Tab-separated table of C-alpha atoms and ligand atoms in Angstrom:
chain	number	residue	atom	x	y	z
A	998	MET	CA	0.000	0.000	0.000
A	999	ASN	CA	1.331	3.434	-0.917
A	1000	ILE	CA	0.789	6.631	0.978
A	1001	LYS	CA	1.062	10.186	-0.213
A	1002	VAL	CA	4.202	11.737	1.235
A	1003	PRO	CA	4.490	15.529	0.927
A	1004	GLU	CA	7.190	16.815	-1.408
A	1005	GLN	CA	9.229	18.409	1.388
A	1006	VAL	CA	9.311	15.175	3.365
A	1007	ARG	CA	10.400	13.224	0.258
A	1008	GLU	CA	13.156	15.762	-0.247
A	1009	ILE	CA	14.501	15.397	3.301
A	1010	ILE	CA	14.337	11.605	3.120
A	1011	SER	CA	15.996	11.524	-0.276
A	1012	LYS	CA	18.859	13.826	0.826
A	1013	LEU	CA	19.580	11.595	3.834
A	1014	LYS	CA	19.405	8.462	1.705
A	1015	SER	CA	21.701	9.909	-0.977
A	1016	ALA	CA	24.258	10.505	1.755
A	1017	GLY	CA	24.137	6.785	2.551
A	1018	TYR	CA	21.733	6.742	5.521
A	1019	GLU	CA	18.334	5.213	6.079
A	1020	ALA	CA	15.418	7.636	6.487
A	1021	TYR	CA	11.684	7.136	6.882
A	1022	ALA	CA	8.464	8.923	7.673
A	1023	VAL	CA	7.447	7.520	11.048
A	1024	GLY	CA	4.792	7.423	13.762
A	1025	GLY	CA	1.533	9.383	13.708
A	1026	CYS	CA	1.837	10.467	10.055
A	1027	VAL	CA	2.099	6.864	8.834
A	1028	ARG	CA	-0.816	5.833	11.079
A	1029	ASP	CA	-3.009	8.703	9.866
A	1030	SER	CA	-2.135	8.086	6.205
A	1031	PHE	CA	-3.105	4.431	6.439
A	1032	MET	CA	-6.328	5.443	8.113
A	1033	GLY	CA	-7.094	7.843	5.292
A	1034	THR	CA	-6.879	10.989	7.411
A	1035	ILE	CA	-4.535	13.893	6.800
A	1036	PRO	CA	-1.559	13.956	9.210
A	1037	HIS	CA	-1.090	17.237	11.048
A	1038	ASP	CA	2.662	16.821	11.017
A	1039	TRP	CA	5.297	14.549	9.545
A	1040	ASP	CA	8.120	13.120	11.647
A	1041	ILE	CA	11.183	11.482	10.153
A	1042	CYS	CA	13.568	8.947	11.649
A	1043	THR	CA	17.032	8.242	10.311
A	1044	SER	CA	20.195	6.256	10.907
A	1045	ALA	CA	22.216	9.484	10.571
A	1046	LEU	CA	23.504	10.991	13.823
A	1047	PRO	CA	22.217	14.493	14.610
A	1048	GLU	CA	25.478	16.165	13.534
A	1049	GLU	CA	25.399	14.197	10.300
A	1050	THR	CA	21.802	15.257	9.689
A	1051	LEU	CA	22.857	18.859	10.343
A	1052	ASN	CA	25.614	18.575	7.745
A	1053	ILE	CA	23.445	16.941	5.115
A	1054	LEU	CA	20.522	19.349	5.365
A	1055	SER	CA	21.502	22.953	4.806
A	1056	ALA	CA	22.080	24.591	8.161
A	1057	LYS	CA	20.062	27.720	7.424
A	1058	ASN	CA	16.703	26.093	8.073
A	1059	ILE	CA	17.678	24.208	11.159
A	1060	ILE	CA	16.456	24.756	14.675
A	1061	GLN	CA	18.966	23.205	17.045
A	1062	ASN	CA	16.875	22.207	20.018
A	1063	GLY	CA	16.478	18.645	21.209
A	1064	LEU	CA	19.864	17.696	19.767
A	1065	LYS	CA	20.901	15.638	22.744
A	1066	HIS	CA	17.762	13.517	22.428
A	1067	GLY	CA	18.669	13.055	18.786
A	1068	THR	CA	16.154	15.455	17.252
A	1069	VAL	CA	16.937	18.027	14.593
A	1070	THR	CA	14.078	20.300	13.574
A	1071	VAL	CA	13.993	21.679	10.045
A	1072	SER	CA	11.775	24.529	8.927
A	1073	LEU	CA	10.739	24.596	5.258
A	1074	ASP	CA	8.264	27.290	4.190
A	1075	HIS	CA	6.994	27.532	7.776
A	1076	ASN	CA	6.469	23.771	8.029
A	1077	LEU	CA	8.454	22.158	10.829
A	1078	TYR	CA	9.832	18.642	10.473
A	1079	GLU	CA	11.441	16.701	13.311
A	1080	ILE	CA	14.200	14.370	12.237
A	1081	THR	CA	15.183	11.957	14.972
A	1082	THR	CA	18.101	9.556	14.996
A	1083	PHE	CA	17.184	5.891	15.558
A	1084	ARG	CA	17.394	5.427	19.321
A	1085	LYS	CA	16.518	3.145	22.100
A	1086	ASP	CA	15.543	4.407	25.500
A	1087	GLY	CA	17.422	3.466	28.666
A	1088	THR	CA	15.802	2.747	32.026
A	1089	TYR	CA	12.985	4.925	33.320
A	1090	ALA	CA	13.403	5.875	36.978
A	1091	ASP	CA	10.607	8.487	37.022
A	1092	CYS	CA	7.886	6.613	35.065
A	1093	ARG	CA	8.102	9.191	32.321
A	1094	HIS	CA	11.545	10.073	30.929
A	1095	PRO	CA	14.252	7.629	29.924
A	1096	ASP	CA	17.335	8.089	32.135
A	1097	ASN	CA	19.402	8.048	28.953
A	1098	VAL	CA	18.934	7.456	25.250
A	1099	THR	CA	21.308	5.516	23.071
A	1100	PHE	CA	21.551	6.005	19.337
A	1101	VAL	CA	21.216	2.720	17.505
A	1102	ASN	CA	21.638	1.551	13.971
A	1103	SER	CA	18.431	-0.354	13.499
A	1104	LEU	CA	14.998	0.812	12.469
A	1105	HIS	CA	13.527	-2.192	14.248
A	1106	GLU	CA	14.944	-1.088	17.589
A	1107	ASP	CA	13.695	2.462	17.074
A	1108	LEU	CA	10.186	1.260	16.285
A	1109	ALA	CA	10.238	-1.104	19.270
A	1110	ARG	CA	10.553	1.824	21.731
A	1111	ARG	CA	7.357	3.440	20.415
A	1112	ASP	CA	4.141	3.149	22.371
A	1113	PHE	CA	1.493	1.415	20.281
A	1114	THR	CA	1.646	-0.798	17.203
A	1115	ILE	CA	-0.359	1.737	15.184
A	1116	ASN	CA	2.303	4.353	16.014
A	1117	ALA	CA	5.262	2.051	15.373
A	1118	MET	CA	5.371	1.969	11.584
A	1119	ALA	CA	7.856	3.597	9.235
A	1120	TYR	CA	7.485	4.433	5.556
A	1121	ASP	CA	10.115	4.687	2.872
A	1122	PRO	CA	8.652	6.308	-0.282
A	1123	GLU	CA	10.575	3.808	-2.432
A	1124	LYS	CA	10.394	0.627	-0.376
A	1125	GLY	CA	6.991	1.105	1.251
A	1126	VAL	CA	5.908	0.398	4.815
A	1127	PHE	CA	7.917	-1.247	7.602
A	1128	ASP	CA	5.444	-2.762	9.999
A	1129	TYR	CA	7.209	-5.143	12.384
A	1130	PHE	CA	4.528	-5.190	15.081
A	1131	GLY	CA	1.279	-5.599	13.171
A	1132	GLY	CA	0.242	-1.935	13.100
A	1133	ILE	CA	-1.689	-2.207	9.841
A	1134	SER	CA	-3.716	-5.154	11.007
A	1135	ASP	CA	-4.426	-3.319	14.278
A	1136	ILE	CA	-5.620	-0.292	12.299
A	1137	GLU	CA	-7.868	-2.579	10.256
A	1138	ASN	CA	-9.272	-4.122	13.426
A	1139	LYS	CA	-9.376	-0.754	15.224
A	1140	VAL	CA	-7.190	-1.931	18.073
A	1141	ILE	CA	-4.735	-0.141	20.348
A	1142	ARG	CA	-2.013	-2.511	21.478
A	1143	CYS	CA	1.291	-1.859	23.207
A	1144	VAL	CA	4.485	-2.682	21.391
A	1145	GLY	CA	5.915	-5.396	23.642
A	1146	ASP	CA	4.865	-6.178	27.212
A	1147	PRO	CA	2.209	-3.657	28.335
A	1148	ASP	CA	3.198	-3.788	32.028
A	1149	LYS	CA	6.758	-2.927	31.108
A	1150	ARG	CA	5.739	-0.217	28.648
A	1151	PHE	CA	3.268	1.500	31.001
A	1152	SER	CA	5.607	1.364	33.974
A	1153	GLU	CA	8.410	2.878	31.872
A	1154	ASP	CA	6.193	5.812	30.966
A	1155	ALA	CA	2.772	6.029	32.591
A	1156	LEU	CA	1.680	8.889	30.335
A	1157	ARG	CA	1.212	6.194	27.677
A	1158	ILE	CA	-1.881	5.100	29.625
A	1159	LEU	CA	-3.565	8.418	28.930
A	1160	ARG	CA	-2.243	8.431	25.361
A	1161	ALA	CA	-4.049	5.114	24.891
A	1162	LEU	CA	-7.295	6.692	26.123
A	1163	ARG	CA	-6.678	9.664	23.849
A	1164	PHE	CA	-6.442	7.352	20.833
A	1165	VAL	CA	-9.667	5.625	21.921
A	1166	SER	CA	-11.393	8.986	22.160
A	1167	LYS	CA	-10.004	10.328	18.886
A	1168	LEU	CA	-10.157	7.217	16.716
A	1169	GLY	CA	-12.923	5.127	18.272
A	1170	PHE	CA	-10.554	2.160	18.587
A	1171	THR	CA	-10.761	-0.317	21.457
A	1172	ILE	CA	-7.806	-1.200	23.615
A	1173	GLU	CA	-6.685	-4.813	23.227
A	1174	LYS	CA	-7.503	-6.880	26.337
A	1175	ASN	CA	-3.977	-7.333	27.756
A	1176	THR	CA	-3.077	-3.724	27.071
A	1177	ALA	CA	-6.341	-2.507	28.634
A	1178	GLU	CA	-5.972	-4.627	31.757
A	1179	SER	CA	-2.393	-3.500	32.161
A	1180	ALA	CA	-3.407	0.151	31.711
A	1181	VAL	CA	-5.870	-0.176	34.589
A	1182	ARG	CA	-3.387	-2.109	36.725
A	1183	ASN	CA	-0.694	0.524	36.238
A	1184	ALA	CA	-2.941	3.588	36.398
A	1185	PHE	CA	-1.692	4.436	39.909
A	1186	LEU	CA	1.651	5.339	38.286
A	1187	LEU	CA	-0.055	8.372	36.755
A	1188	LYS	CA	0.392	10.000	40.155
A	1189	LYS	CA	4.067	10.368	39.288
A	1190	ILE	CA	3.414	12.196	36.024
A	1191	SER	CA	3.476	15.982	35.801
A	1192	VAL	CA	-0.015	17.465	35.966
A	1193	GLU	CA	0.628	19.649	32.932
A	1194	ARG	CA	1.074	16.581	30.720
A	1195	ILE	CA	-1.937	14.901	32.301
A	1196	SER	CA	-4.128	17.947	31.696
A	1197	GLU	CA	-3.005	18.162	28.090
A	1198	GLU	CA	-4.060	14.566	27.458
A	1199	LEU	CA	-7.275	14.947	29.473
A	1200	ILE	CA	-8.392	17.879	27.358
A	1201	GLN	CA	-7.677	15.977	24.169
A	1202	ILE	CA	-9.603	13.002	25.539
A	1203	LEU	CA	-12.603	15.224	26.336
A	1204	ASN	CA	-12.573	16.625	22.811
A	1205	GLY	CA	-12.483	13.320	20.949
A	1206	ASP	CA	-15.415	12.121	18.840
A	1207	TYR	CA	-15.536	8.921	20.895
A	1208	VAL	CA	-15.126	10.398	24.378
A	1209	GLU	CA	-18.183	8.421	25.464
A	1210	MET	CA	-16.174	5.190	25.159
A	1211	VAL	CA	-13.476	6.496	27.477
A	1212	LEU	CA	-15.860	7.931	30.065
A	1213	THR	CA	-17.838	4.699	30.074
A	1214	ASP	CA	-15.079	2.097	30.071
A	1215	TYR	CA	-12.126	3.702	31.840
A	1216	ILE	CA	-13.483	5.195	35.056
A	1217	ASP	CA	-10.788	3.321	36.992
A	1218	ILE	CA	-8.089	5.216	35.136
A	1219	LEU	CA	-9.817	8.600	35.073
A	1220	SER	CA	-10.471	8.422	38.785
A	1221	ILE	CA	-6.744	8.270	39.497
A	1222	VAL	CA	-6.505	11.706	37.915
A	1223	ILE	CA	-9.851	13.001	39.245
A	1224	PRO	CA	-10.966	10.909	42.263
A	1225	GLU	CA	-13.918	13.273	42.772
A	1226	ILE	CA	-15.802	11.564	39.921
A	1227	VAL	CA	-16.119	8.272	41.818
A	1228	PRO	CA	-19.191	9.170	43.957
A	1229	MET	CA	-21.091	10.114	40.790
A	1230	VAL	CA	-20.757	6.631	39.338
A	1231	GLY	CA	-23.956	4.638	39.907
A	1232	HIS	CA	-25.486	7.393	42.071
A	1233	LEU	CA	-29.227	7.264	41.292
A	1234	GLN	CA	-31.129	10.554	41.220
A	1235	TYR	CA	-34.687	9.562	42.276
A	1236	ASN	CA	-36.074	12.506	40.370
A	1237	PRO	CA	-38.613	12.654	37.535
A	1238	HIS	CA	-36.283	14.865	35.505
A	1239	HIS	CA	-33.711	12.106	35.395
A	1240	ILE	CA	-33.561	8.531	34.213
A	1241	TYR	CA	-29.759	8.179	34.342
A	1242	ASP	CA	-27.413	8.028	37.305
A	1243	ILE	CA	-25.244	11.102	37.845
A	1244	TRP	CA	-22.245	9.747	35.949
A	1245	GLN	CA	-24.291	8.435	33.002
A	1246	HIS	CA	-25.962	11.838	32.865
A	1247	THR	CA	-22.570	13.573	32.974
A	1248	ILE	CA	-21.330	11.466	30.057
A	1249	LYS	CA	-24.351	12.488	27.980
A	1250	VAL	CA	-23.821	16.147	28.788
A	1251	VAL	CA	-20.148	15.966	27.773
A	1252	VAL	CA	-21.027	14.260	24.494
A	1253	ASN	CA	-23.792	16.763	23.721
A	1254	SER	CA	-21.880	19.892	24.636
A	1255	PRO	CA	-19.935	21.734	21.927
A	1256	LYS	CA	-16.274	20.815	21.530
A	1257	GLY	CA	-13.713	23.035	23.232
A	1258	LYS	CA	-11.832	23.011	26.492
A	1259	VAL	CA	-14.272	25.219	28.427
A	1260	PHE	CA	-17.476	23.468	27.395
A	1261	ARG	CA	-16.145	19.970	27.862
A	1262	LEU	CA	-14.654	20.703	31.301
A	1263	ALA	CA	-17.838	22.491	32.378
A	1264	ALA	CA	-19.888	19.504	31.250
A	1265	LEU	CA	-17.596	17.050	33.043
A	1266	PHE	CA	-17.751	18.939	36.340
A	1267	HIS	CA	-21.200	20.556	36.238
A	1268	ASP	CA	-22.802	18.074	38.657
A	1269	ILE	CA	-19.697	16.834	40.464
A	1270	ALA	CA	-21.038	17.930	43.867
A	1271	LYS	CA	-24.436	16.329	43.368
A	1272	PRO	CA	-23.608	13.237	45.469
A	1273	GLN	CA	-22.760	15.350	48.499
A	1274	CYS	CA	-25.776	17.650	48.028
A	1275	PHE	CA	-28.235	14.767	47.701
A	1276	THR	CA	-31.344	14.609	49.921
A	1277	LEU	CA	-34.481	12.493	49.654
A	1278	ASP	CA	-37.799	14.138	50.577
A	1279	GLU	CA	-40.754	12.439	52.268
A	1280	LYS	CA	-42.239	11.579	48.854
A	1281	GLY	CA	-39.065	9.762	47.904
A	1282	ILE	CA	-37.971	12.449	45.427
A	1283	GLY	CA	-34.262	13.263	45.254
A	1284	HIS	CA	-32.998	16.875	45.486
A	1285	PHE	CA	-29.558	18.402	45.100
A	1286	HIS	CA	-29.883	21.814	46.759
A	1287	GLY	CA	-26.903	24.086	46.233
A	1288	HIS	CA	-25.132	21.709	43.861
A	1289	PRO	CA	-24.268	24.296	41.184
A	1290	GLU	CA	-22.338	26.495	43.620
A	1291	LYS	CA	-20.687	23.536	45.300
A	1292	SER	CA	-19.818	21.923	41.950
A	1293	ALA	CA	-18.320	25.231	40.795
A	1294	GLU	CA	-16.192	25.304	43.927
A	1295	MET	CA	-15.015	21.715	43.485
A	1296	ALA	CA	-14.326	22.280	39.786
A	1297	ARG	CA	-12.123	25.238	40.677
A	1298	GLU	CA	-10.159	23.140	43.138
A	1299	ILE	CA	-9.699	20.309	40.648
A	1300	MET	CA	-8.700	22.625	37.812
A	1301	ASN	CA	-6.238	24.462	40.058
A	1302	ARG	CA	-4.729	21.119	40.943
A	1303	LEU	CA	-4.506	20.290	37.218
A	1304	LYS	CA	-2.755	23.660	36.710
A	1305	LEU	CA	-5.165	24.817	34.037
A	1306	ASP	CA	-4.947	28.489	33.108
A	1307	ASN	CA	-7.006	31.014	35.065
A	1308	LYS	CA	-9.041	32.194	32.083
A	1309	THR	CA	-10.241	28.655	31.424
A	1310	ILE	CA	-10.903	28.025	35.109
A	1311	ASN	CA	-12.963	31.197	35.509
A	1312	SER	CA	-15.048	30.507	32.409
A	1313	VAL	CA	-15.750	26.914	33.458
A	1314	VAL	CA	-16.642	27.939	37.007
A	1315	LEU	CA	-19.060	30.595	35.765
A	1316	LEU	CA	-20.897	28.157	33.501
A	1317	ILE	CA	-21.193	25.588	36.273
A	1318	LYS	CA	-22.399	28.113	38.820
A	1319	TYR	CA	-25.264	29.272	36.611
A	1320	HIS	CA	-26.069	26.020	34.816
A	1321	ASP	CA	-29.219	25.250	36.796
A	1322	ARG	CA	-30.821	28.720	36.888
A	1323	ARG	CA	-34.253	28.571	35.329
A	1324	PRO	CA	-35.797	32.061	35.315
A	1325	PRO	CA	-39.010	32.417	33.291
A	1326	ALA	CA	-38.204	33.327	29.675
A	1327	GLU	CA	-39.000	37.027	30.030
A	1328	VAL	CA	-37.184	40.114	28.847
A	1329	LYS	CA	-36.345	41.388	32.317
A	1330	ASN	CA	-34.804	38.090	33.370
A	1331	VAL	CA	-32.715	37.838	30.247
A	1332	ARG	CA	-31.542	41.431	30.685
A	1333	LYS	CA	-30.658	40.635	34.276
A	1334	MET	CA	-28.593	37.607	33.303
A	1335	ILE	CA	-26.829	39.543	30.556
A	1336	SER	CA	-26.033	42.362	32.962
A	1337	LYS	CA	-24.646	39.838	35.404
A	1338	ILE	CA	-22.495	37.617	33.186
A	1339	GLY	CA	-22.396	39.321	29.766
A	1340	LYS	CA	-23.918	38.264	26.460
A	1341	GLU	CA	-21.192	35.846	25.368
A	1342	ASN	CA	-21.243	33.959	28.648
A	1343	PHE	CA	-25.023	33.861	28.589
A	1344	LEU	CA	-25.057	32.330	25.106
A	1345	ALA	CA	-22.402	29.812	26.188
A	1346	LEU	CA	-24.493	28.992	29.241
A	1347	LEU	CA	-27.474	28.268	27.012
A	1348	LYS	CA	-25.347	25.818	25.019
A	1349	LEU	CA	-24.414	24.000	28.221
A	1350	LYS	CA	-28.043	24.035	29.349
A	1351	ARG	CA	-29.057	22.485	26.042
A	1352	ALA	CA	-26.508	19.688	26.492
A	1353	ASP	CA	-27.667	19.268	30.101
A	1354	ALA	CA	-31.281	18.892	28.948
A	1355	LYS	CA	-30.269	16.237	26.424
A	1356	GLY	CA	-28.891	14.145	29.279
A	1357	GLN	CA	-32.149	14.220	31.248
A	1358	ASN	CA	-35.427	12.303	31.108
A	1359	PRO	CA	-36.236	12.061	27.364
A	1360	ALA	CA	-39.870	12.915	28.143
A	1361	THR	CA	-38.779	16.373	29.327
A	1362	ILE	CA	-36.123	17.220	26.741
A	1363	GLU	CA	-38.252	18.908	24.125
A	1364	GLN	CA	-39.834	21.304	26.572
A	1365	LYS	CA	-36.420	22.173	28.046
A	1366	LEU	CA	-34.965	22.810	24.615
A	1367	SER	CA	-37.820	25.159	23.690
A	1368	TYR	CA	-37.195	27.011	26.916
A	1369	THR	CA	-33.492	27.577	26.156
A	1370	GLU	CA	-34.437	28.546	22.619
A	1371	ALA	CA	-36.822	31.176	23.969
A	1372	LEU	CA	-34.077	32.555	26.210
A	1373	GLU	CA	-31.680	32.660	23.281
A	1374	LYS	CA	-34.172	34.481	21.084
A	1375	LEU	CA	-34.728	37.089	23.793
A	1376	CYS	CA	-30.982	37.452	24.231
A	1377	TYR	CA	-30.454	38.242	20.539
A	1378	GLN	CA	-33.477	40.499	20.487
A	1379	GLU	CA	-32.283	42.450	23.521
A	1380	THR	CA	-28.735	42.843	22.238
A	1381	LYS	CA	-29.367	43.343	18.531
A	1382	ASP	CA	-28.464	47.035	18.622
A	1383	GLY	CA	-25.368	46.215	20.657
A	1384	THR	CA	-26.936	47.118	24.012
A	1385	GLU	CA	-26.021	45.177	27.093
A	1386	TYR	CA	-27.411	46.602	30.289
A	1387	ASN	CA	-24.764	46.880	32.940
A	1388	LEU	CA	-23.236	49.630	35.076
A	1389	LYS	CA	-20.926	50.579	32.211
A	1390	THR	CA	-23.725	51.138	29.720
A	1391	LEU	CA	-26.074	52.824	32.199
A	1392	ALA	CA	-26.773	56.377	30.984
A	1393	VAL	CA	-25.736	57.846	34.362
A	1394	ASN	CA	-22.544	57.266	36.314
A	1395	GLY	CA	-21.184	57.867	39.805
A	1396	ASN	CA	-20.436	61.531	39.116
A	1397	ASP	CA	-24.024	62.205	38.149
A	1398	ILE	CA	-25.146	60.819	41.501
A	1399	ILE	CA	-22.519	62.856	43.357
A	1400	ASN	CA	-23.902	65.948	41.591
A	1401	LEU	CA	-27.234	65.160	43.233
A	1402	GLY	CA	-25.503	65.689	46.569
A	1403	VAL	CA	-24.778	62.064	47.518
A	1404	THR	CA	-21.305	61.605	48.940
A	1405	GLU	CA	-21.150	58.195	50.495
A	1406	GLY	CA	-19.686	55.546	48.158
A	1407	LYS	CA	-21.970	52.793	49.374
A	1408	CYS	CA	-25.022	54.950	48.789
A	1409	ILE	CA	-23.869	55.893	45.272
A	1410	GLY	CA	-23.470	52.211	44.485
A	1411	ALA	CA	-26.915	51.367	45.814
A	1412	ILE	CA	-28.567	54.092	43.719
A	1413	LEU	CA	-26.765	52.999	40.553
A	1414	LYS	CA	-27.852	49.401	41.178
A	1415	TYR	CA	-31.429	50.536	41.741
A	1416	LEU	CA	-31.352	52.492	38.467
A	1417	LEU	CA	-29.873	49.532	36.590
A	1418	ASP	CA	-32.542	47.207	37.975
A	1419	SER	CA	-35.195	49.720	36.924
A	1420	VAL	CA	-33.853	49.749	33.350
A	1421	ILE	CA	-33.598	45.959	33.284
A	1422	GLY	CA	-37.112	45.614	34.678
A	1423	GLY	CA	-38.501	48.043	32.084
A	1424	VAL	CA	-39.578	50.594	34.752
A	1425	THR	CA	-37.637	53.289	32.943
A	1426	GLU	CA	-35.677	53.744	29.742
A	1427	ASN	CA	-31.904	54.015	29.790
A	1428	LYS	CA	-31.990	57.806	29.327
A	1429	LYS	CA	-30.083	60.243	31.498
A	1430	GLU	CA	-32.946	62.643	32.257
A	1431	GLU	CA	-35.347	59.864	33.203
A	1432	LEU	CA	-32.772	58.135	35.354
A	1433	LEU	CA	-31.897	61.325	37.215
A	1434	LEU	CA	-35.574	61.935	37.860
A	1435	LEU	CA	-35.887	58.443	39.274
A	1436	ALA	CA	-32.775	58.925	41.405
A	1437	ARG	CA	-34.197	62.145	42.882
A	1438	LYS	CA	-37.426	60.348	43.715
A	1439	TYR	CA	-35.463	57.523	45.329
A	1440	LEU	CA	-33.528	60.027	47.477
A	1441	ALA	CA	-36.670	61.862	48.504
A	1442	GLU	CA	-38.309	58.691	49.787
B	2232	ATP	P1	-0.633	13.023	17.028
B	2232	ATP	O1	-1.183	12.717	15.691
B	2232	ATP	O2	-1.654	13.341	18.030
B	2232	ATP	O3	0.528	13.967	16.997
B	2232	ATP	P2	1.385	11.104	17.370
B	2232	ATP	O4	1.287	9.628	17.369
B	2232	ATP	O5	2.098	11.740	16.219
B	2232	ATP	O6	-0.071	11.626	17.512
B	2232	ATP	P3	3.314	12.420	19.010
B	2232	ATP	O7	3.229	12.810	20.435
B	2232	ATP	O8	3.480	13.479	17.979
B	2232	ATP	O9	2.027	11.549	18.720
B	2232	ATP	O10	4.496	11.373	18.905
B	2232	ATP	C1	5.061	10.948	17.674
B	2232	ATP	C2	5.418	9.468	17.756
B	2232	ATP	O11	6.379	9.255	18.796
B	2232	ATP	C3	4.254	8.564	18.110
B	2232	ATP	O12	3.531	8.179	16.963
B	2232	ATP	C4	4.960	7.376	18.744
B	2232	ATP	O13	5.554	6.565	17.753
B	2232	ATP	C5	6.093	8.049	19.494
B	2232	ATP	N1	5.741	8.403	20.884
B	2232	ATP	C6	5.227	9.583	21.313
B	2232	ATP	N2	5.056	9.590	22.654
B	2232	ATP	C7	5.485	8.395	23.079
B	2232	ATP	C8	5.593	7.789	24.361
B	2232	ATP	N3	5.205	8.434	25.453
B	2232	ATP	N4	6.107	6.547	24.433
B	2232	ATP	C9	6.514	5.878	23.313
B	2232	ATP	N5	6.420	6.392	22.094
B	2232	ATP	C10	5.928	7.627	21.955
B	2233	MG	MG1	2.599	13.833	15.950
């Protein structure tokens, strides 16, 4: 089987081969090509040592980082190509990085250090594919399988466990039985891996087309990274709005929410405090009072621990905090929400609410979707001329109130809030004269 290798990659390979070395396209690009998807980058492996690669390829395009690990990066027309010398990895004391790498002369040895069979193939544009570990057949059967003994491979580098889940989520493949069992058995080693790398993989997992498979089948692994999910699993809700347990519901909300870091994290954590907020009333109906606030708080803690950036954390927390508000679909309520969280956040919230509804009792979904649609319509209607009612857009400001003779800061704030509420509630228009009149009345009372 032939694959289409970009011209620039052919050129690099052919230069190295003309100089007497072996060179191949390798890893993800070969996997993607055989799967019929377009690779997002092309990596090359070669028998040439880094200095030799440097000499063979003109030095002007070369970025000299990673040299000691055997990687030379070449930039051609803004495309970056990593060219890595065949290597084998030494021992792994920290469950992540090899203590040393040794350059070797054999393609077979280089492929043997790679994580999964589907990622351990090399391609020579003239000679075709080198597939020593059955990668093509695993692609055909949609299987993720470690190269070599899974226990050894996962204990060398535990991040491979999350990489396996990422490939499940992205490709819809299943993990071969021995590899899967070993991944679960070794999941505790993830505690030794840097949280930044874990978060990176987690976010990719959440954004995969097949995330449902991971969230359903690999709770044991996910709960090493986020133990707070465990109480959700199997927790029944005893509520007519729900037919799924909290975790099954969460999975549906993740799957139905738009892709993107903020939405997927918000969906994952939106009900995380439900188990601890659960009460059963005398009629046997379950309630979860205060769960949005508590879930927002827990989500913040978890995301801080995962060292996610503050902008992401704040956006996720906001969505979670407001996800269960259900004001009647009326202009004043929509204005109030927009003044509180802004139009963009409100529209994002409606997207999360839609996903949330889709994970609830099917008998109630349609009515909940019409409700969010009504809120959305009002939101566009209210903001179509660019107006968002908040203290910034209010037609009077602090100075105007001071000019009425009010000096105390607290009092100025209270009057402005009263005026804003009056505009939002439709009591008055957002016009300076009318607002000042109202403020005078308020002071006289
Ligand atoms: P993607 O398409 O998402 O980039 P990829 O397979 O190319 O996936 P990279 O992280 O770019 O992933 O790694 C390139 C190649 O290096 C992989 O295909 C695999 O052969 C090898 N590799 C990457 N990470 C590891 C690891 N932790 N352990 C063993 N081999 C790895
Ligand atoms: Mg890659």
